[in-house]
Short mmCIF file of C-alpha atoms in Angstrom, two decimals:
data_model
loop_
_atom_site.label_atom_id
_atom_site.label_comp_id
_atom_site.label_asym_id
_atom_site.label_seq_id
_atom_site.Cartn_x
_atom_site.Cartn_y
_atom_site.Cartn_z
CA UNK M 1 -56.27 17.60 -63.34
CA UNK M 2 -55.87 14.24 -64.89
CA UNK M 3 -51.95 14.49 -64.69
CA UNK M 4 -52.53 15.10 -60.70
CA UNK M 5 -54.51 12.21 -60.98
CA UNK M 6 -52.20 9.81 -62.68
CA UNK M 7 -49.36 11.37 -60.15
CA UNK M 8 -51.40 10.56 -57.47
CA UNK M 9 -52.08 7.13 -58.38
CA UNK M 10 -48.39 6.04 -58.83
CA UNK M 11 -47.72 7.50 -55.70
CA UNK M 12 -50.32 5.55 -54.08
CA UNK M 13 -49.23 2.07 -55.77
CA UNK M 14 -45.61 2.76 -55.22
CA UNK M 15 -47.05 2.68 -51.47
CA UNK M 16 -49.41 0.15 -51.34
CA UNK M 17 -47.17 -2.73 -53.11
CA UNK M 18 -44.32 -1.06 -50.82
CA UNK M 19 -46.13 -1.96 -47.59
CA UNK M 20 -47.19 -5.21 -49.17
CA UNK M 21 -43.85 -6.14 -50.02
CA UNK M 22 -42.72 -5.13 -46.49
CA UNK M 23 -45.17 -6.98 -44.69
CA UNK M 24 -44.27 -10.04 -46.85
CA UNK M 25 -40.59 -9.33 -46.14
CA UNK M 26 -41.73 -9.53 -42.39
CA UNK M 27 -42.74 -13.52 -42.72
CA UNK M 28 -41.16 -14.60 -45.69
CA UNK M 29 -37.38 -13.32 -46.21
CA UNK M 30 -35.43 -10.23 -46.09
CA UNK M 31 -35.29 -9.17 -49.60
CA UNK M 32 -39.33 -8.57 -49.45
CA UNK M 33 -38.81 -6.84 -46.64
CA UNK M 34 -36.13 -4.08 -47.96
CA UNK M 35 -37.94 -3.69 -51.58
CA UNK M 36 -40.76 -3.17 -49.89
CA UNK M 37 -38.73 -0.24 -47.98
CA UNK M 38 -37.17 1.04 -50.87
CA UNK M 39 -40.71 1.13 -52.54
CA UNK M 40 -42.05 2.74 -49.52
CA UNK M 41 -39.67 5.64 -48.92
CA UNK M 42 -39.62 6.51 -52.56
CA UNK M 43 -43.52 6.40 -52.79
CA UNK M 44 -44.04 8.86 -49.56
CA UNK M 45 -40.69 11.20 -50.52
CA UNK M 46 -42.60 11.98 -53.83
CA UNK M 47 -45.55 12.37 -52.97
CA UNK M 48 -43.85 14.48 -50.32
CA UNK M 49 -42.77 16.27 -53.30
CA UNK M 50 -46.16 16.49 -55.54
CA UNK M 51 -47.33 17.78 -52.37
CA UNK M 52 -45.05 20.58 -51.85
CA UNK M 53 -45.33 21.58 -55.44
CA UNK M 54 -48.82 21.67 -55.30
CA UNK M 55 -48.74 23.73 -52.06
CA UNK M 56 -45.85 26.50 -53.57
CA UNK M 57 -46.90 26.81 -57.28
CA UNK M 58 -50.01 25.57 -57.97
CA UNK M 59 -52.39 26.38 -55.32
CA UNK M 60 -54.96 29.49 -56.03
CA UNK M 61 -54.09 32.21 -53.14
CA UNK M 62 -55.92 35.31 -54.47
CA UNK M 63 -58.83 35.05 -57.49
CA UNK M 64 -58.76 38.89 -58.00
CA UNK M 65 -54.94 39.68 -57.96
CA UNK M 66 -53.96 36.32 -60.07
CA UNK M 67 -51.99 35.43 -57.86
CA UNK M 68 -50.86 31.19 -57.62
CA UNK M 69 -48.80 29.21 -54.95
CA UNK M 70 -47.66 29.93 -51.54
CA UNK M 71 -44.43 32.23 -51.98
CA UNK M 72 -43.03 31.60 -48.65
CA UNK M 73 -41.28 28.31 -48.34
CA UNK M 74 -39.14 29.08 -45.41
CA UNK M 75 -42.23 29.77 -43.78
CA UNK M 76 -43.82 26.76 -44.55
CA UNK M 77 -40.32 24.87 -43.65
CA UNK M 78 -40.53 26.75 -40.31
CA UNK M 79 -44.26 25.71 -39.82
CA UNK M 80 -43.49 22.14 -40.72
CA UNK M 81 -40.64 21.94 -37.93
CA UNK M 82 -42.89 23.20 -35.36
CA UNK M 83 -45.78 20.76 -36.13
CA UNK M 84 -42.88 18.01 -35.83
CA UNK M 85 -41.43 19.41 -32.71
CA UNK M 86 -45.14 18.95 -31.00
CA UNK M 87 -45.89 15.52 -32.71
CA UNK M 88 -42.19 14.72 -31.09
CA UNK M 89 -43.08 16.20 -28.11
CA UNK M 90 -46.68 14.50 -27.65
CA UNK M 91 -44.97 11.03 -29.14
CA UNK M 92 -42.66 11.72 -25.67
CA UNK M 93 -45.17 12.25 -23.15
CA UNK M 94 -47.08 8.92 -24.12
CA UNK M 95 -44.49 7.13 -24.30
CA UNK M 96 -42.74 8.03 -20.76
CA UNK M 97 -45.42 6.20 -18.51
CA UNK M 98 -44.76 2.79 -20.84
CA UNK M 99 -40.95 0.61 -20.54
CA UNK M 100 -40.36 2.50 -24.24
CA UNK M 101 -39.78 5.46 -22.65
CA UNK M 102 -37.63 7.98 -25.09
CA UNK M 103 -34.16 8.53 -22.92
CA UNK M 104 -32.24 10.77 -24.73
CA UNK M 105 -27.79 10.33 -24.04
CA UNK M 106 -26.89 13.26 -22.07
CA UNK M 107 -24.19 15.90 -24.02
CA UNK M 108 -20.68 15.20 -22.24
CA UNK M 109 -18.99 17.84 -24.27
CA UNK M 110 -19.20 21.09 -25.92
CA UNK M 111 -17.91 18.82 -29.41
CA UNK M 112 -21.17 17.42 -28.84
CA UNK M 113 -23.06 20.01 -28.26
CA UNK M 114 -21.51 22.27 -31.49
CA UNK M 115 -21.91 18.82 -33.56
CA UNK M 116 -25.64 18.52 -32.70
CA UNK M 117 -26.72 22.46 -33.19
CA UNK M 118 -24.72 21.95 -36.97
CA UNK M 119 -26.73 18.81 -37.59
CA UNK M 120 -29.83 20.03 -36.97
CA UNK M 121 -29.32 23.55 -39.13
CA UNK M 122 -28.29 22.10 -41.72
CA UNK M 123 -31.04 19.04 -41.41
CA UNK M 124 -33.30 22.65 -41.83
CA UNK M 125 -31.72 24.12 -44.32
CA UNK M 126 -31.88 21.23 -45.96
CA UNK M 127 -35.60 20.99 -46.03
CA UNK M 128 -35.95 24.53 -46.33
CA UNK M 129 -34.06 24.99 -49.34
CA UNK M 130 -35.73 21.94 -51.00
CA UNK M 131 -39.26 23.41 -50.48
CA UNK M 132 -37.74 26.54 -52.28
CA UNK M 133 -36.05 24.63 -55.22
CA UNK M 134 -39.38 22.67 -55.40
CA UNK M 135 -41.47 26.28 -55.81
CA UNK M 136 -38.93 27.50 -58.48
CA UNK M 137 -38.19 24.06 -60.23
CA UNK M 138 -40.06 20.94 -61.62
CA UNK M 139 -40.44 17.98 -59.95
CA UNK M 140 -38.60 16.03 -62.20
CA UNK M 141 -35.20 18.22 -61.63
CA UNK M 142 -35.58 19.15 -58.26
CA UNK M 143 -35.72 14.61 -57.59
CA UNK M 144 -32.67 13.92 -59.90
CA UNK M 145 -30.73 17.00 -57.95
CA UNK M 146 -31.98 15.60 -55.12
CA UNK M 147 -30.65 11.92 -55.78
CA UNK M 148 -27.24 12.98 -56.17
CA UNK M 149 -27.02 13.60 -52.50
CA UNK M 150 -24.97 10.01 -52.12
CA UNK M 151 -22.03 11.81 -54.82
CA UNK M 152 -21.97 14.82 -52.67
CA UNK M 153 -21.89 12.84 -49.11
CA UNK M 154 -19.03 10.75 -51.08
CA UNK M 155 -17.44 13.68 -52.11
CA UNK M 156 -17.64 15.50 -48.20
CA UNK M 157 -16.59 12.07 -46.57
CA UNK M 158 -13.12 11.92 -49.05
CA UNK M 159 -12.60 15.77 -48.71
CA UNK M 160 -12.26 15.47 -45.01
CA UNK M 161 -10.58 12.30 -45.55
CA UNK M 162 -13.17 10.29 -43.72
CA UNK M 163 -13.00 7.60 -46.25
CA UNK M 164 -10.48 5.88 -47.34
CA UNK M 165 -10.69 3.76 -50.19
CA UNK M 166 -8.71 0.36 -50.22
CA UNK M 167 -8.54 -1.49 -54.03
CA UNK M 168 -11.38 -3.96 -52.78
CA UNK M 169 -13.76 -1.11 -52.41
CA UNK M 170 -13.66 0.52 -55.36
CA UNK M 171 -16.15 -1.47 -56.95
CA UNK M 172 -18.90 -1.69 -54.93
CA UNK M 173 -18.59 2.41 -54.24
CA UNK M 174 -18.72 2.71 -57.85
CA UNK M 175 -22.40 1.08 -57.89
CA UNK M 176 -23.52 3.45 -55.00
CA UNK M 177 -22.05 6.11 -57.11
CA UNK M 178 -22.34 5.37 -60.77
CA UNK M 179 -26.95 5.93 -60.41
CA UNK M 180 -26.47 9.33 -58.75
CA UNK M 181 -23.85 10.47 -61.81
CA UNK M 182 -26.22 8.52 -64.52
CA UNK M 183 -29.22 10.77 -62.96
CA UNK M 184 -27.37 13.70 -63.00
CA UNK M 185 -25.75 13.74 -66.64
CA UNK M 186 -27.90 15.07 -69.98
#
């Protein structure tokens, strides 16, 4: 219980001084403004995380059979898009009455169309096969796999030649690369 704890609290200080930072950044510069960000998402995507693993593996289901954690994390992914599909949806109808009304582009082609059913399976898959890494896996591996996303998106982008890299930009795509492939390595 006390390592939940101590979890728990860095979680909630990563947070705090994140929204601190960020409402700082808001009066007094820029740079406040994105560490405060930065501090922010990586505060609420682990304790995201702590969450989830808390939820698969360590949560008593049944006293009498032994039986720990919730073994059904596509479930739970498919639960979790629902719930967001009806915030979404509730977020929509307040919002049409007011001038921020949510107009979504209409779909001119079936490229569109193909593009944004892809996006959004994979955006589930994604999240779905994260909650299942996070039931079989530590924490600590399932973030550092999970941080080399940037190397892979690199590596899609050149493999479909999408990126093209002139001598100038070798250095500063090295420093977006080079954390992701120090996480990653023994």
């Amino acid at each position: 219980l006390q390592a939940e704890n101590a979890q728990a609290a860095v979680v909630a200080v990563a947070i705090v001084t994140g929204l601190a930072l960020w409402l700082v950044g808001l009066r007094r510069g820029r740079v406040f403004g994105i560490a405060g960000l930065i501090l922010l998402y990586f505060g609420v995507n682990t304790g995201f995380s702590l969450y989830m693993k808390f939820i698969l593996s360590d949560k008593e289901v049944s006293q009498e059979l032994g039986l720990q954690g919730v073994p059904a994390a596509f479930l739970i992914t498919a639960i979790q898009q629902v719930e967001s599909f009806i915030a979404f949806g509730v977020v929509i109808a307040a919002l049409w009455p007011t001038s921020w009304r949510y107009a979504p582009r209409p779909m001119r082609s079936w490229n569109t169309v193909c593009t944004l059913l892809f996006f959004s399976l994979s955006f589930s898959a994604n999240i779905g096969l994260n909650n299942l890494s996070i039931s079989l896996l530590p924490v600590s591996l399932n973030l550092t796999i999970r941080s080399c996303l940037p190397l892979v998106t690199l590596a899609v982008q050149v493999l479909f030649r999408r990126i093209q890299f002139a001598a100038g930009e070798v250095g500063p795509m090295a420093s977006i690369v080079y954390p992701s492939a120090a996480e990653a390595s023994p």
